[in-house]
Amino acid sequence: MVASEVRALFAVASRPEVVSLAGGMPNVAALPLDQIGELVRDVVAEEGPAALQYGSAQGDPVLREQICDYMTLEGITASPDDVIVTVGSQQALDLITRVFVDPGDVVLCEAPTYVTAINTFSAFQAEIRHVAMDGDGVVPEELDEALTRAAREGRRVKFFYTVPNFQNPAGITMTAERRARVLEICERHDVLVVEDNPYGLLRYDGEAQPTLYSQGSGNVIYLGSLSKTLSPGLRIGWALAPAPVRAKLVLAAESAMLSHSTFNQLVVRRYLRTFPWREQIKAFNTMYGERRDAMLGALEAMMPAGCTWTRPEGGFFVWATLPEGIDAKAMLPRAVAERVAYVPGTGFFADGRGRADMRLSFCYPTPEQIREGVRRLVGAIEGELDLRDTFGSTLAPPTEGSQAPAPDLP
Ligand code: PMP
């Protein structure tokens, strides 16, 4: 396990004068906090002894029923027996890796992929192999080739990890056609798919795509979370898994933490029972949609020639690529001096790629702050362009073969 090299810079970046386009923190201040306060008080008043007691490692049965109801919005029909509540979907990633991965096993991930998934897979000594993406999601031929190559080498691929909706960090959504092909390929190679979908309901335009889980035939583990649609502080996520897998995940969860926070589960249970949570998700979508538009508008208006970026239909992130010869990590101190922060792309690859890339998040700052942040970012890029034009490339020499230390940001 390695700490992020850019951690010290992020300490500076969290100062109030810096516009942070770096973190992925949901804007929980938009929740009606007084009503949530009342709800918490009611849990203590009406269910105090139960709320303060141990619970099970699989999670509260009523909450698991409510999670099944929630998942119908994603087109998933599931039984509460197949759901295991987890401490955010992050714990589900940890449990799945713990159960499936032996040192040296191969895990396939999109390129780029979610930074903390890289950290988790690396902690269990998986060999992470990236599979290329384009604007429609992972490239099926590349996935097939990666699986064929691993088989030829006699290597065990334990699963393919994907974030199909508004991917963190790339903002890309996998098309329905691609989803069908991914399932066909993984089934043919007898490999599990881990479908991580914390952002699926945060869609600002376009059509919802079917989940891989609902189209698959038993080889998909689905991960959900209330972190982005309610609160990450309550730490409620879940895995939906075929029965034999679910049983092992429950055993692993028991040894990791004995029982969930009964209290948090009862708070969420009451929230889902008494609160107009579907309306709350719509309100989040209106707010985040405005922020997404502010970022895309500002990038369109201000970014220098040679920069490219993705146009997410939902979620929190835009992935931007800098002009030829500019290194996003080398540029970060200059950006922080300009009072803007972002996450350099290298953190989202296990193999040192991503030097020209950066992740820009639009979930936390206001639209005005986003526009100002992009203006400052453009100032930093123009400074680097001057440097490049005077001295040549600002790209650091490649760090071939090393697993890049990743920034530990959500
Ligand atoms: N997966 C992805 C793709 C994420 O972006 C995040 C949070 N940033 C998580 C999993 C973990 O979220 P949580 O544990 O809060 O559910």
Short mmCIF file of C-alpha atoms and ligand atoms in Angstrom, two decimals:
data_model
loop_
_atom_site.label_atom_id
_atom_site.label_comp_id
_atom_site.label_asym_id
_atom_site.label_seq_id
_atom_site.Cartn_x
_atom_site.Cartn_y
_atom_site.Cartn_z
CA MET A 1 0.00 0.00 0.00
CA VAL A 2 1.35 3.42 -0.88
CA ALA A 3 0.22 6.90 0.09
CA SER A 4 -0.44 9.39 -2.65
CA GLU A 5 2.51 11.46 -3.79
CA VAL A 6 0.23 14.41 -4.31
CA ARG A 7 -1.31 14.23 -0.83
CA ALA A 8 0.72 17.23 0.41
CA LEU A 9 -0.53 19.34 -2.46
CA PHE A 10 -4.11 18.39 -1.71
CA ALA A 11 -3.65 19.67 1.83
CA VAL A 12 -2.95 23.06 0.25
CA ALA A 13 -5.75 22.54 -2.25
CA SER A 14 -8.33 22.24 0.53
CA ARG A 15 -7.77 25.88 1.57
CA PRO A 16 -10.89 28.00 1.01
CA GLU A 17 -9.27 30.26 -1.61
CA VAL A 18 -8.61 27.26 -3.86
CA VAL A 19 -11.39 26.08 -6.19
CA SER A 20 -11.20 22.32 -5.90
CA LEU A 21 -12.14 20.42 -9.03
CA ALA A 22 -10.28 17.51 -7.42
CA GLY A 23 -12.49 15.74 -4.85
CA GLY A 24 -15.62 13.77 -5.57
CA MET A 25 -17.55 14.91 -2.50
CA PRO A 26 -21.33 14.98 -2.94
CA ASN A 27 -22.98 18.29 -2.02
CA VAL A 28 -24.78 16.98 1.07
CA ALA A 29 -25.52 20.52 2.27
CA ALA A 30 -28.37 20.40 -0.27
CA LEU A 31 -30.18 17.84 1.94
CA PRO A 32 -32.92 19.17 4.27
CA LEU A 33 -30.75 18.77 7.36
CA ASP A 34 -33.42 19.79 9.86
CA GLN A 35 -35.72 17.02 8.63
CA ILE A 36 -32.86 14.52 8.78
CA GLY A 37 -32.22 15.67 12.34
CA GLU A 38 -35.84 14.92 13.26
CA LEU A 39 -35.58 11.55 11.61
CA VAL A 40 -32.49 10.65 13.65
CA ARG A 41 -34.25 11.77 16.84
CA ASP A 42 -37.26 9.56 15.97
CA VAL A 43 -34.94 6.56 15.48
CA VAL A 44 -33.55 7.04 18.99
CA ALA A 45 -36.97 7.73 20.54
CA GLU A 46 -38.84 4.87 18.87
CA GLU A 47 -36.22 2.23 18.16
CA GLY A 48 -33.43 3.14 20.61
CA PRO A 49 -32.55 -0.27 22.11
CA ALA A 50 -32.65 -2.02 18.71
CA ALA A 51 -30.70 0.81 17.03
CA LEU A 52 -27.93 0.62 19.63
CA GLN A 53 -27.58 -3.18 19.52
CA TYR A 54 -25.38 -5.46 17.36
CA GLY A 55 -26.88 -6.51 14.05
CA SER A 56 -26.01 -9.01 11.34
CA ALA A 57 -23.14 -8.93 8.86
CA GLN A 58 -25.54 -9.34 5.92
CA GLY A 59 -27.43 -6.23 6.94
CA ASP A 60 -30.87 -5.35 8.26
CA PRO A 61 -33.56 -7.44 6.49
CA VAL A 62 -36.02 -4.55 6.10
CA LEU A 63 -33.28 -2.32 4.66
CA ARG A 64 -32.38 -5.10 2.21
CA GLU A 65 -36.02 -5.15 1.04
CA GLN A 66 -35.93 -1.38 0.60
CA ILE A 67 -32.67 -1.67 -1.35
CA CYS A 68 -34.43 -4.09 -3.72
CA ASP A 69 -37.18 -1.49 -4.15
CA TYR A 70 -34.53 1.19 -4.83
CA MET A 71 -32.86 -1.03 -7.43
CA THR A 72 -36.11 -1.32 -9.40
CA LEU A 73 -35.34 2.27 -10.51
CA GLU A 74 -32.29 0.76 -12.25
CA GLY A 75 -34.44 -2.00 -13.77
CA ILE A 76 -33.17 -4.68 -11.38
CA THR A 77 -35.46 -7.31 -9.89
CA ALA A 78 -33.78 -8.95 -6.91
CA SER A 79 -34.52 -10.86 -3.72
CA PRO A 80 -33.44 -9.35 -0.36
CA ASP A 81 -31.72 -12.70 0.35
CA ASP A 82 -29.19 -11.93 -2.39
CA VAL A 83 -28.32 -8.48 -1.05
CA ILE A 84 -25.53 -7.89 1.42
CA VAL A 85 -25.33 -4.42 2.96
CA THR A 86 -21.77 -3.07 2.98
CA VAL A 87 -19.91 -0.09 4.45
CA GLY A 88 -20.26 1.90 1.23
CA SER A 89 -19.65 0.06 -2.02
CA GLN A 90 -15.96 0.41 -1.15
CA GLN A 91 -16.31 -2.39 1.40
CA ALA A 92 -18.00 -4.53 -1.22
CA LEU A 93 -14.93 -4.07 -3.45
CA ASP A 94 -12.70 -5.07 -0.55
CA LEU A 95 -14.78 -8.16 0.32
CA ILE A 96 -14.99 -9.33 -3.29
CA THR A 97 -11.23 -8.98 -3.71
CA ARG A 98 -10.62 -10.72 -0.37
CA VAL A 99 -12.82 -13.64 -1.42
CA PHE A 100 -11.66 -14.06 -5.02
CA VAL A 101 -8.13 -12.79 -5.44
CA ASP A 102 -4.95 -14.69 -4.63
CA PRO A 103 -1.62 -12.91 -5.06
CA GLY A 104 -0.70 -12.78 -8.74
CA ASP A 105 -4.24 -13.24 -10.05
CA VAL A 106 -5.21 -10.90 -12.86
CA VAL A 107 -8.00 -8.34 -12.46
CA LEU A 108 -9.12 -6.52 -15.59
CA CYS A 109 -10.14 -2.86 -15.30
CA GLU A 110 -11.12 -0.12 -17.67
CA ALA A 111 -8.42 2.39 -18.67
CA PRO A 112 -8.64 4.64 -16.69
CA THR A 113 -10.44 3.23 -13.64
CA TYR A 114 -11.62 4.18 -10.14
CA VAL A 115 -8.57 5.03 -8.06
CA THR A 116 -9.56 3.31 -4.82
CA ALA A 117 -10.43 0.12 -6.69
CA ILE A 118 -6.81 0.12 -7.90
CA ASN A 119 -5.67 0.51 -4.29
CA THR A 120 -7.90 -2.35 -3.13
CA PHE A 121 -6.90 -4.76 -5.90
CA SER A 122 -3.21 -3.88 -5.35
CA ALA A 123 -3.50 -4.41 -1.59
CA PHE A 124 -4.44 -8.04 -2.32
CA GLN A 125 -1.55 -8.27 -4.80
CA ALA A 126 -3.66 -8.62 -7.91
CA GLU A 127 -2.02 -7.85 -11.21
CA ILE A 128 -4.13 -5.08 -12.70
CA ARG A 129 -4.44 -5.08 -16.47
CA HIS A 130 -6.23 -2.21 -18.15
CA VAL A 131 -8.59 -2.57 -21.10
CA ALA A 132 -8.98 0.41 -23.45
CA MET A 133 -12.15 2.48 -23.53
CA ASP A 134 -13.56 4.79 -26.14
CA GLY A 135 -16.56 7.12 -25.95
CA ASP A 136 -18.94 4.10 -25.86
CA GLY A 137 -17.24 2.36 -22.93
CA VAL A 138 -14.79 -0.52 -22.84
CA VAL A 139 -13.71 -1.76 -26.29
CA PRO A 140 -15.04 -5.34 -26.64
CA GLU A 141 -12.25 -6.56 -28.95
CA GLU A 142 -9.67 -5.40 -26.40
CA LEU A 143 -11.51 -7.18 -23.58
CA ASP A 144 -11.68 -10.39 -25.60
CA GLU A 145 -7.99 -10.08 -26.47
CA ALA A 146 -6.98 -9.45 -22.83
CA LEU A 147 -8.90 -12.55 -21.72
CA THR A 148 -7.49 -14.66 -24.56
CA ARG A 149 -3.96 -13.49 -23.80
CA ALA A 150 -4.32 -14.29 -20.08
CA ALA A 151 -5.62 -17.79 -20.93
CA ARG A 152 -2.70 -18.32 -23.33
CA GLU A 153 -0.31 -17.30 -20.55
CA GLY A 154 -2.02 -19.67 -18.12
CA ARG A 155 -3.04 -16.75 -15.89
CA ARG A 156 -6.25 -16.69 -13.88
CA VAL A 157 -8.44 -13.66 -14.47
CA LYS A 158 -10.72 -13.36 -11.45
CA PHE A 159 -13.02 -10.64 -12.72
CA PHE A 160 -13.55 -7.68 -15.00
CA TYR A 161 -14.28 -4.54 -12.97
CA THR A 162 -16.40 -1.88 -14.66
CA VAL A 163 -18.16 1.38 -13.74
CA PRO A 164 -20.59 1.46 -16.66
CA ASN A 165 -22.47 4.69 -15.86
CA PHE A 166 -20.74 8.10 -15.88
CA GLN A 167 -17.52 6.39 -15.03
CA ASN A 168 -15.24 7.66 -12.30
CA PRO A 169 -12.95 9.16 -13.57
CA ALA A 170 -13.72 9.33 -17.32
CA GLY A 171 -17.42 10.33 -17.23
CA ILE A 172 -18.12 7.78 -19.99
CA THR A 173 -21.26 5.62 -20.13
CA MET A 174 -21.17 2.18 -21.72
CA THR A 175 -23.76 1.82 -24.52
CA ALA A 176 -26.40 -0.94 -24.39
CA GLU A 177 -24.78 -2.69 -27.34
CA ARG A 178 -21.40 -2.71 -25.57
CA ARG A 179 -22.98 -4.06 -22.38
CA ALA A 180 -24.39 -7.03 -24.28
CA ARG A 181 -21.00 -7.72 -25.86
CA VAL A 182 -19.14 -7.44 -22.55
CA LEU A 183 -21.51 -9.99 -21.03
CA GLU A 184 -21.14 -12.34 -24.00
CA ILE A 185 -17.33 -12.14 -23.86
CA CYS A 186 -17.07 -12.60 -20.09
CA GLU A 187 -19.53 -15.51 -20.15
CA ARG A 188 -17.57 -17.16 -22.98
CA HIS A 189 -14.34 -16.84 -20.96
CA ASP A 190 -16.14 -17.87 -17.74
CA VAL A 191 -15.10 -14.70 -15.94
CA LEU A 192 -17.11 -12.71 -13.41
CA VAL A 193 -18.13 -9.11 -14.03
CA VAL A 194 -18.10 -6.67 -11.10
CA GLU A 195 -20.51 -3.87 -12.01
CA ASP A 196 -19.95 -0.82 -9.78
CA ASN A 197 -22.85 1.59 -10.17
CA PRO A 198 -22.90 4.35 -7.54
CA TYR A 199 -23.84 7.11 -10.02
CA GLY A 200 -26.51 5.39 -12.15
CA LEU A 201 -29.48 7.45 -10.89
CA LEU A 202 -27.63 10.77 -11.28
CA ARG A 203 -28.46 11.25 -14.96
CA TYR A 204 -28.89 14.78 -16.36
CA ASP A 205 -29.78 13.90 -19.95
CA GLY A 206 -29.92 10.96 -22.35
CA GLU A 207 -31.50 7.54 -21.87
CA ALA A 208 -30.83 5.12 -19.00
CA GLN A 209 -29.00 1.96 -20.13
CA PRO A 210 -29.86 -1.51 -18.79
CA THR A 211 -27.61 -2.77 -16.00
CA LEU A 212 -25.24 -5.60 -16.84
CA TYR A 213 -26.70 -7.46 -13.85
CA SER A 214 -30.23 -7.44 -15.29
CA GLN A 215 -28.99 -8.68 -18.68
CA GLY A 216 -26.48 -11.25 -17.41
CA SER A 217 -26.99 -14.91 -16.58
CA GLY A 218 -25.55 -15.17 -13.09
CA ASN A 219 -21.96 -14.03 -13.63
CA VAL A 220 -22.38 -10.41 -12.53
CA ILE A 221 -21.87 -9.03 -9.03
CA TYR A 222 -23.65 -5.68 -8.80
CA LEU A 223 -22.56 -2.94 -6.41
CA GLY A 224 -24.82 -0.09 -5.35
CA SER A 225 -24.46 2.77 -2.89
CA LEU A 226 -26.46 5.56 -1.26
CA SER A 227 -23.31 7.68 -0.98
CA LYS A 228 -24.15 9.90 -3.95
CA THR A 229 -27.94 9.85 -3.78
CA LEU A 230 -28.23 10.35 -0.01
CA SER A 231 -25.01 10.65 2.01
CA PRO A 232 -21.54 9.11 1.97
CA GLY A 233 -21.26 9.74 5.72
CA LEU A 234 -23.88 7.10 6.50
CA ARG A 235 -21.72 4.51 4.69
CA ILE A 236 -24.53 2.42 3.22
CA GLY A 237 -23.74 0.47 0.09
CA TRP A 238 -24.49 -3.08 -1.01
CA ALA A 239 -23.56 -5.99 -3.20
CA LEU A 240 -26.07 -8.10 -5.10
CA ALA A 241 -24.50 -11.45 -5.82
CA PRO A 242 -25.39 -15.01 -6.81
CA ALA A 243 -26.17 -17.06 -3.65
CA PRO A 244 -22.85 -18.98 -3.31
CA VAL A 245 -20.84 -15.77 -3.74
CA ARG A 246 -23.09 -13.86 -1.36
CA ALA A 247 -22.60 -16.50 1.33
CA LYS A 248 -18.81 -16.08 1.12
CA LEU A 249 -19.11 -12.29 1.17
CA VAL A 250 -21.17 -12.49 4.37
CA LEU A 251 -18.48 -14.67 6.01
CA ALA A 252 -15.78 -12.23 4.94
CA ALA A 253 -17.84 -9.30 6.26
CA GLU A 254 -18.33 -11.07 9.58
CA SER A 255 -14.61 -11.51 10.06
CA ALA A 256 -13.92 -7.92 8.97
CA MET A 257 -16.43 -6.12 11.22
CA LEU A 258 -18.79 -8.57 12.99
CA SER A 259 -21.85 -6.39 12.43
CA HIS A 260 -22.87 -3.27 10.56
CA SER A 261 -23.77 -0.03 12.26
CA THR A 262 -27.32 -0.89 13.24
CA PHE A 263 -27.93 2.77 14.01
CA ASN A 264 -27.03 4.01 10.53
CA GLN A 265 -29.08 1.27 8.93
CA LEU A 266 -32.14 2.24 10.95
CA VAL A 267 -31.67 5.90 10.03
CA VAL A 268 -31.54 4.95 6.36
CA ARG A 269 -34.45 2.54 6.76
CA ARG A 270 -36.58 5.35 8.18
CA TYR A 271 -35.35 7.77 5.51
CA LEU A 272 -36.41 5.38 2.73
CA ARG A 273 -39.77 4.73 4.45
CA THR A 274 -40.79 8.26 5.39
CA PHE A 275 -38.90 10.65 3.13
CA PRO A 276 -39.74 11.59 -0.49
CA TRP A 277 -36.33 10.25 -1.58
CA ARG A 278 -37.20 9.94 -5.27
CA GLU A 279 -37.91 13.69 -5.24
CA GLN A 280 -34.62 14.25 -3.43
CA ILE A 281 -32.76 12.42 -6.23
CA LYS A 282 -34.54 14.62 -8.78
CA ALA A 283 -33.44 17.72 -6.82
CA PHE A 284 -29.84 16.43 -6.80
CA ASN A 285 -30.06 15.86 -10.55
CA THR A 286 -31.23 19.43 -11.17
CA MET A 287 -28.37 20.83 -9.05
CA TYR A 288 -25.62 18.57 -10.43
CA GLY A 289 -26.94 18.99 -13.98
CA GLU A 290 -26.48 22.77 -13.66
CA ARG A 291 -22.94 22.24 -12.39
CA ARG A 292 -22.15 19.82 -15.22
CA ASP A 293 -23.44 22.42 -17.71
CA ALA A 294 -21.37 25.16 -16.04
CA MET A 295 -18.23 23.05 -16.41
CA LEU A 296 -18.85 21.98 -20.01
CA GLY A 297 -19.78 25.56 -20.96
CA ALA A 298 -16.64 26.98 -19.34
CA LEU A 299 -14.38 24.36 -20.94
CA GLU A 300 -15.94 25.03 -24.33
CA ALA A 301 -15.51 28.79 -23.94
CA MET A 302 -12.02 28.87 -22.46
CA MET A 303 -9.86 25.78 -23.01
CA PRO A 304 -6.87 26.32 -25.32
CA ALA A 305 -6.68 24.54 -28.67
CA GLY A 306 -5.42 20.97 -28.44
CA CYS A 307 -7.28 20.15 -25.18
CA THR A 308 -10.03 17.54 -25.34
CA TRP A 309 -12.56 16.40 -22.74
CA THR A 310 -15.49 14.05 -22.25
CA ARG A 311 -19.14 15.14 -22.03
CA PRO A 312 -20.77 13.09 -19.26
CA GLU A 313 -24.54 12.56 -19.25
CA GLY A 314 -24.50 12.25 -15.45
CA GLY A 315 -22.30 11.57 -12.45
CA PHE A 316 -19.60 13.90 -11.13
CA PHE A 317 -16.61 13.85 -13.50
CA VAL A 318 -15.13 15.17 -16.73
CA TRP A 319 -11.88 13.68 -18.05
CA ALA A 320 -9.69 16.20 -19.83
CA THR A 321 -6.60 15.60 -21.94
CA LEU A 322 -3.95 18.29 -22.32
CA PRO A 323 -2.20 19.29 -25.54
CA GLU A 324 0.79 17.31 -26.80
CA GLY A 325 3.80 17.49 -24.48
CA ILE A 326 2.08 18.84 -21.31
CA ASP A 327 2.27 16.78 -18.08
CA ALA A 328 -0.78 17.18 -15.82
CA LYS A 329 1.07 16.06 -12.69
CA ALA A 330 3.99 18.43 -13.34
CA MET A 331 1.45 21.22 -13.87
CA LEU A 332 -0.34 20.71 -10.52
CA PRO A 333 1.90 23.02 -8.40
CA ARG A 334 1.35 25.79 -10.94
CA ALA A 335 -2.42 25.14 -10.88
CA VAL A 336 -2.48 25.24 -7.07
CA ALA A 337 -0.54 28.52 -7.19
CA GLU A 338 -3.32 29.73 -9.52
CA ARG A 339 -5.75 28.51 -6.79
CA VAL A 340 -7.35 25.59 -8.60
CA ALA A 341 -6.92 21.86 -8.01
CA TYR A 342 -7.65 18.72 -10.04
CA VAL A 343 -6.51 15.09 -9.90
CA PRO A 344 -3.72 14.18 -12.36
CA GLY A 345 -4.59 11.24 -14.61
CA THR A 346 -1.76 8.91 -13.52
CA GLY A 347 -3.62 7.99 -10.32
CA PHE A 348 -6.30 6.24 -12.35
CA PHE A 349 -3.94 3.80 -14.04
CA ALA A 350 -1.89 1.05 -12.42
CA ASP A 351 0.85 1.30 -15.02
CA GLY A 352 2.01 4.94 -15.10
CA ARG A 353 -0.18 6.04 -17.99
CA GLY A 354 -2.37 9.15 -17.92
CA ARG A 355 0.31 11.84 -17.74
CA ALA A 356 -1.50 14.12 -20.18
CA ASP A 357 -4.87 13.58 -18.46
CA MET A 358 -6.76 15.01 -15.50
CA ARG A 359 -10.03 14.41 -13.70
CA LEU A 360 -12.20 17.46 -13.14
CA SER A 361 -15.14 17.13 -10.78
CA PHE A 362 -18.15 19.42 -10.84
CA CYS A 363 -20.17 18.03 -7.89
CA TYR A 364 -19.05 20.25 -5.03
CA PRO A 365 -18.26 23.81 -6.24
CA THR A 366 -21.08 26.14 -7.28
CA PRO A 367 -21.50 27.00 -10.99
CA GLU A 368 -19.73 30.36 -10.42
CA GLN A 369 -16.84 28.64 -8.65
CA ILE A 370 -16.62 26.09 -11.46
CA ARG A 371 -16.34 28.84 -14.08
CA GLU A 372 -13.70 30.61 -12.01
CA GLY A 373 -11.88 27.30 -11.46
CA VAL A 374 -11.77 26.60 -15.19
CA ARG A 375 -10.52 30.16 -15.83
CA ARG A 376 -7.64 29.57 -13.38
CA LEU A 377 -6.96 26.13 -14.86
CA VAL A 378 -6.68 27.68 -18.30
CA GLY A 379 -4.15 30.17 -16.84
CA ALA A 380 -2.05 27.23 -15.61
CA ILE A 381 -2.29 25.40 -18.96
CA GLU A 382 -1.25 28.52 -20.84
CA GLY A 383 1.76 28.87 -18.51
CA GLU A 384 2.76 25.26 -19.29
CA LEU A 385 2.25 25.85 -23.01
CA ASP A 386 4.71 28.77 -22.82
CA LEU A 387 7.18 26.53 -21.01
CA ARG A 388 6.75 23.78 -23.58
CA ASP A 389 7.17 26.18 -26.46
CA THR A 390 10.40 27.48 -24.89
CA PHE A 391 11.97 24.27 -23.58
CA GLY A 392 10.11 21.41 -25.31
CA SER A 393 7.90 18.75 -23.65
CA THR A 394 7.06 19.05 -19.92
CA LEU A 395 6.32 15.30 -19.80
CA ALA A 396 8.33 13.46 -17.17
CA PRO A 397 10.18 10.32 -18.36
CA PRO A 398 7.87 7.26 -18.32
CA THR A 399 7.81 5.07 -15.17
CA GLU A 400 7.42 1.81 -17.09
CA GLY A 401 6.06 -1.17 -15.15
CA SER A 402 5.61 0.54 -11.79
CA GLN A 403 2.23 0.59 -10.10
CA ALA A 404 1.54 4.28 -9.83
CA PRO A 405 0.76 5.53 -6.33
CA ALA A 406 -2.77 6.77 -6.45
CA PRO A 407 -4.32 9.85 -4.89
CA ASP A 408 -6.64 8.71 -2.13
CA LEU A 409 -9.68 10.74 -3.07
CA PRO A 410 -13.26 9.57 -3.44
N1 PMP B 1 -17.01 3.12 -6.75
C1 PMP B 1 -16.88 4.27 -7.40
C2 PMP B 1 -16.78 4.23 -8.89
C3 PMP B 1 -16.81 5.48 -6.71
O1 PMP B 1 -16.67 6.62 -7.39
C4 PMP B 1 -16.90 5.47 -5.30
C5 PMP B 1 -16.80 6.73 -4.48
N2 PMP B 1 -16.15 7.77 -5.02
C6 PMP B 1 -17.05 4.23 -4.67
C7 PMP B 1 -17.12 3.08 -5.41
C8 PMP B 1 -17.13 4.11 -3.18
O2 PMP B 1 -18.22 4.76 -2.66
P1 PMP B 1 -18.88 4.42 -1.29
O3 PMP B 1 -17.99 3.48 -0.56
O4 PMP B 1 -19.02 5.71 -0.59
O5 PMP B 1 -20.20 3.77 -1.62
#
